[in-house]
Short mmCIF file of C-alpha atoms in Angstrom, two decimals:
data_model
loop_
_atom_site.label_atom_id
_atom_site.label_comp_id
_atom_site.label_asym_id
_atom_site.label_seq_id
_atom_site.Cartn_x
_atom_site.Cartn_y
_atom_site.Cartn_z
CA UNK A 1 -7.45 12.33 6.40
CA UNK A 2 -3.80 12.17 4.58
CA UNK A 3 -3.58 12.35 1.37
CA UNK A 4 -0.67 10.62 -0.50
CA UNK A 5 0.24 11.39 -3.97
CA UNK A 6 3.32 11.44 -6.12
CA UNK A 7 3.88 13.00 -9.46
CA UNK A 8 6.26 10.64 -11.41
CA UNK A 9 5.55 6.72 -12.04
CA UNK A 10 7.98 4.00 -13.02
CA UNK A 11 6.65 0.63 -12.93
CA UNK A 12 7.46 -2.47 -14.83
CA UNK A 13 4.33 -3.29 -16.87
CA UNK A 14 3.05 -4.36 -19.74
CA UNK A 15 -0.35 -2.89 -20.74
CA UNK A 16 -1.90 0.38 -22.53
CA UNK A 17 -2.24 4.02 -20.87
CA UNK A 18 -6.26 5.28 -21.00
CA UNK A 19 -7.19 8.75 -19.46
CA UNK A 20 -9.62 9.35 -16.78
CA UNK A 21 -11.15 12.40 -15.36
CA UNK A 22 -12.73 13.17 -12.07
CA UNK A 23 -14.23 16.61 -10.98
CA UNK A 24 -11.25 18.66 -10.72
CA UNK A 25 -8.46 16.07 -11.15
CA UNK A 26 -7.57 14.04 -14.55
CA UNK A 27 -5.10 11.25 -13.96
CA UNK A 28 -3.21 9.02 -16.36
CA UNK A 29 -4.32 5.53 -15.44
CA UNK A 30 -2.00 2.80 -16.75
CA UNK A 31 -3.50 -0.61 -16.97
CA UNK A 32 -1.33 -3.28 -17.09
CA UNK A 33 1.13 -6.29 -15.36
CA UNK A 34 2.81 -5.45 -12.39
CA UNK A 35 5.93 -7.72 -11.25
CA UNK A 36 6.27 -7.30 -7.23
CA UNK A 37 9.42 -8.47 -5.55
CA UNK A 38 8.85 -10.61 -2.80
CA UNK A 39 11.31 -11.14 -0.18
CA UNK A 40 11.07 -14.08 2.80
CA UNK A 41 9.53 -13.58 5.94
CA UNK A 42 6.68 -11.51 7.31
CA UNK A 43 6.16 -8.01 4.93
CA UNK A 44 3.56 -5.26 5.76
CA UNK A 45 2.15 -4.63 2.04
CA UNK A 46 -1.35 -3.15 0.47
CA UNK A 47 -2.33 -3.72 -2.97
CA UNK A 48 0.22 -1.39 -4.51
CA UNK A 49 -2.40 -1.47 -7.62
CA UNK A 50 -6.20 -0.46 -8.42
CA UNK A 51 -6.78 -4.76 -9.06
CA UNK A 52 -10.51 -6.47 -9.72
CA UNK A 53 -10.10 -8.42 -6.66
CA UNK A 54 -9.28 -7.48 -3.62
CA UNK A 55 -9.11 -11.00 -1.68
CA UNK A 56 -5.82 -11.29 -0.30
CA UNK A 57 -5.72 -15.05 -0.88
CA UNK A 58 -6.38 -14.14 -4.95
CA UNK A 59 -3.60 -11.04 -4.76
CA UNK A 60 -0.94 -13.31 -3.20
CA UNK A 61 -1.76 -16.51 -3.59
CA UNK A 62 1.68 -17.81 -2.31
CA UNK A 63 1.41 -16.69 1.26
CA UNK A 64 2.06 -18.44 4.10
CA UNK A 65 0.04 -16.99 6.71
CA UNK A 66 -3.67 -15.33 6.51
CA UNK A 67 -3.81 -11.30 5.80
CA UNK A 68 -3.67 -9.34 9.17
CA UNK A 69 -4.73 -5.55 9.63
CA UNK A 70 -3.78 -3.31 12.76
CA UNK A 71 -7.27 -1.99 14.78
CA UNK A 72 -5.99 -1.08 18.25
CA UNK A 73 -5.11 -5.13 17.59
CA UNK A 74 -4.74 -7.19 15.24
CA UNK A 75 -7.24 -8.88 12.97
CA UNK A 76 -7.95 -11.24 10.18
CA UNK A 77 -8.32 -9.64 7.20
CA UNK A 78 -9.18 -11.88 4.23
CA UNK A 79 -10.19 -8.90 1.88
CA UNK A 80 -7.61 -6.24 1.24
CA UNK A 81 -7.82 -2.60 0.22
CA UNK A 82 -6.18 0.54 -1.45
CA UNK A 83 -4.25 2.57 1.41
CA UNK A 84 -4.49 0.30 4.35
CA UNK A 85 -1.26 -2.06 4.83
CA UNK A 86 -1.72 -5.49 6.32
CA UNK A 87 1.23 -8.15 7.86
CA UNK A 88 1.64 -11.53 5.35
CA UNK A 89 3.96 -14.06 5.39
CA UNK A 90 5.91 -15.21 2.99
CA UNK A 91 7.89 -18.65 3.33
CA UNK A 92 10.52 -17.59 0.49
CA UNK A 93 11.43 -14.92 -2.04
CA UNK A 94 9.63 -14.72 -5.08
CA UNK A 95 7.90 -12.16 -7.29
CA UNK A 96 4.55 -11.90 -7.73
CA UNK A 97 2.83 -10.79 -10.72
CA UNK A 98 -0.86 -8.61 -10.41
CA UNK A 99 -3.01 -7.29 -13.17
CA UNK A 100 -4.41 -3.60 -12.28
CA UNK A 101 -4.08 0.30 -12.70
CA UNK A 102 -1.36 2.28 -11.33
CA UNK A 103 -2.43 3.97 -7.81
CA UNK A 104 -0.86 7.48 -7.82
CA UNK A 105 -2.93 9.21 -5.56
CA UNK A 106 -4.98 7.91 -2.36
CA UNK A 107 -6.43 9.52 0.44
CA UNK A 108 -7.59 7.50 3.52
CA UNK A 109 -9.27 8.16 7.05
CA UNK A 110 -7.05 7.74 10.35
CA UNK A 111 -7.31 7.64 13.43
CA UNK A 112 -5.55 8.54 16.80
CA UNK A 113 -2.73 6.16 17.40
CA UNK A 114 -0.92 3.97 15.17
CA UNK A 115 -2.12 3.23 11.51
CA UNK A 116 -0.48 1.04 9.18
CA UNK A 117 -1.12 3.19 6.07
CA UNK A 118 -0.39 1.05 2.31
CA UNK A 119 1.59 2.29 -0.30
CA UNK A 120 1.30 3.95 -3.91
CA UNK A 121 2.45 2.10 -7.13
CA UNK A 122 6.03 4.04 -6.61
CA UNK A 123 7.85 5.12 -3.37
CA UNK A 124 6.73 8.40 -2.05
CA UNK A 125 8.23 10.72 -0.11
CA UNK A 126 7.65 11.50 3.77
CA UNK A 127 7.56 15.34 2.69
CA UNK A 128 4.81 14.05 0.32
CA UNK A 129 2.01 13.03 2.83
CA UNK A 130 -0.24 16.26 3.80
CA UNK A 131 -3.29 16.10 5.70
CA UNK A 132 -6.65 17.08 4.83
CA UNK A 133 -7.50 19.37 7.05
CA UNK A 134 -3.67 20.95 6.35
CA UNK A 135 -1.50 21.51 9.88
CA UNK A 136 -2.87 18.42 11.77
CA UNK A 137 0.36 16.80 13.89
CA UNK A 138 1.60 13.53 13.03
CA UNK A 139 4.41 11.27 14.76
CA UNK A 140 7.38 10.54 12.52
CA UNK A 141 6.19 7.98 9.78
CA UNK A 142 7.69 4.50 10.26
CA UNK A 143 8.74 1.49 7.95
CA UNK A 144 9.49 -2.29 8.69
CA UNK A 145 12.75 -3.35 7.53
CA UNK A 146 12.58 -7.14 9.52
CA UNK A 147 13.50 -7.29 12.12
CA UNK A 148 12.37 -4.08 12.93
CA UNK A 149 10.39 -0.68 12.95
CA UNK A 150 12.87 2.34 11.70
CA UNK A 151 12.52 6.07 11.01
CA UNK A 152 11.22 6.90 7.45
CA UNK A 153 13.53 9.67 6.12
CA UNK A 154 12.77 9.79 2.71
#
């Protein structure tokens, strides 16, 4: 299990701030509009948001191409989730605009070999990610930046 959190939020939205509280955590959840930026081409994304629905074609509406996860292969994926990136395509730029609660911390199950883990409402950090058990070995994490796979340093 990883767990993926950051401290610090910056989001365009428009919306109020509520407070939440789980057994030993409190977060701030911000509920509001979220303006994505949407570049051309084929873009590994996960709902960057906690939304009401999770259907890719009602999150982004304007792709091109079916949802597609990563399973040892890849597969259809009509529903998305929290944490777990998919491949769309995208015939031009253009922003898209979702409704939700800021994500700022996630953990998610994975397994050996490659995982195409989603992202937070912010950027985070490699030196951010820890595993649950602590001290379990990881490759170097990895970002698309078409046309291909590089190094994540930060």
């Amino acid at each position: 299990v990883l767990e993926i959190h950051t401290d610090s939020i910056t989001a365009e939205y428009n919306g109020t701030a509520n407070h939440a509280a789980s057994s030993s955590e409190v977060y701030q959840q911000v509920v509001g509009e979220f303006h994505l930026a949407i570049r051309g081409g084929w873009y590994m994304i996960s709902p960057p948001f906690i939304v009401g629905d999770y259907a890719a074609s009602s999150l982004f509406p304007t792709a091109s191409s079916d949802a597609f996860l990563y399973e040892r292969h890849y597969l259809p994926s009509p529903e998305m989730a929290n944490g777990r990136g998919v491949w769309l395509k995208f015939d031009s730029a253009q922003s898209v605009t979702l409704d939700g609660s800021l994500l700022s911390i996630d953990s998610l199950h994975v397994v050996r070999g490659w995982n195409m883990i989603g992202s937070l409402s912010t950027a985070v950090g490699v030196g951010q990610v820890t595993s649950i058990p602590s001290g379990m070995s990881h490759s170097a994490f990895y970002t698309y930046d078409g046309p291909d796979y590089v190094v994540a340093t930060e």
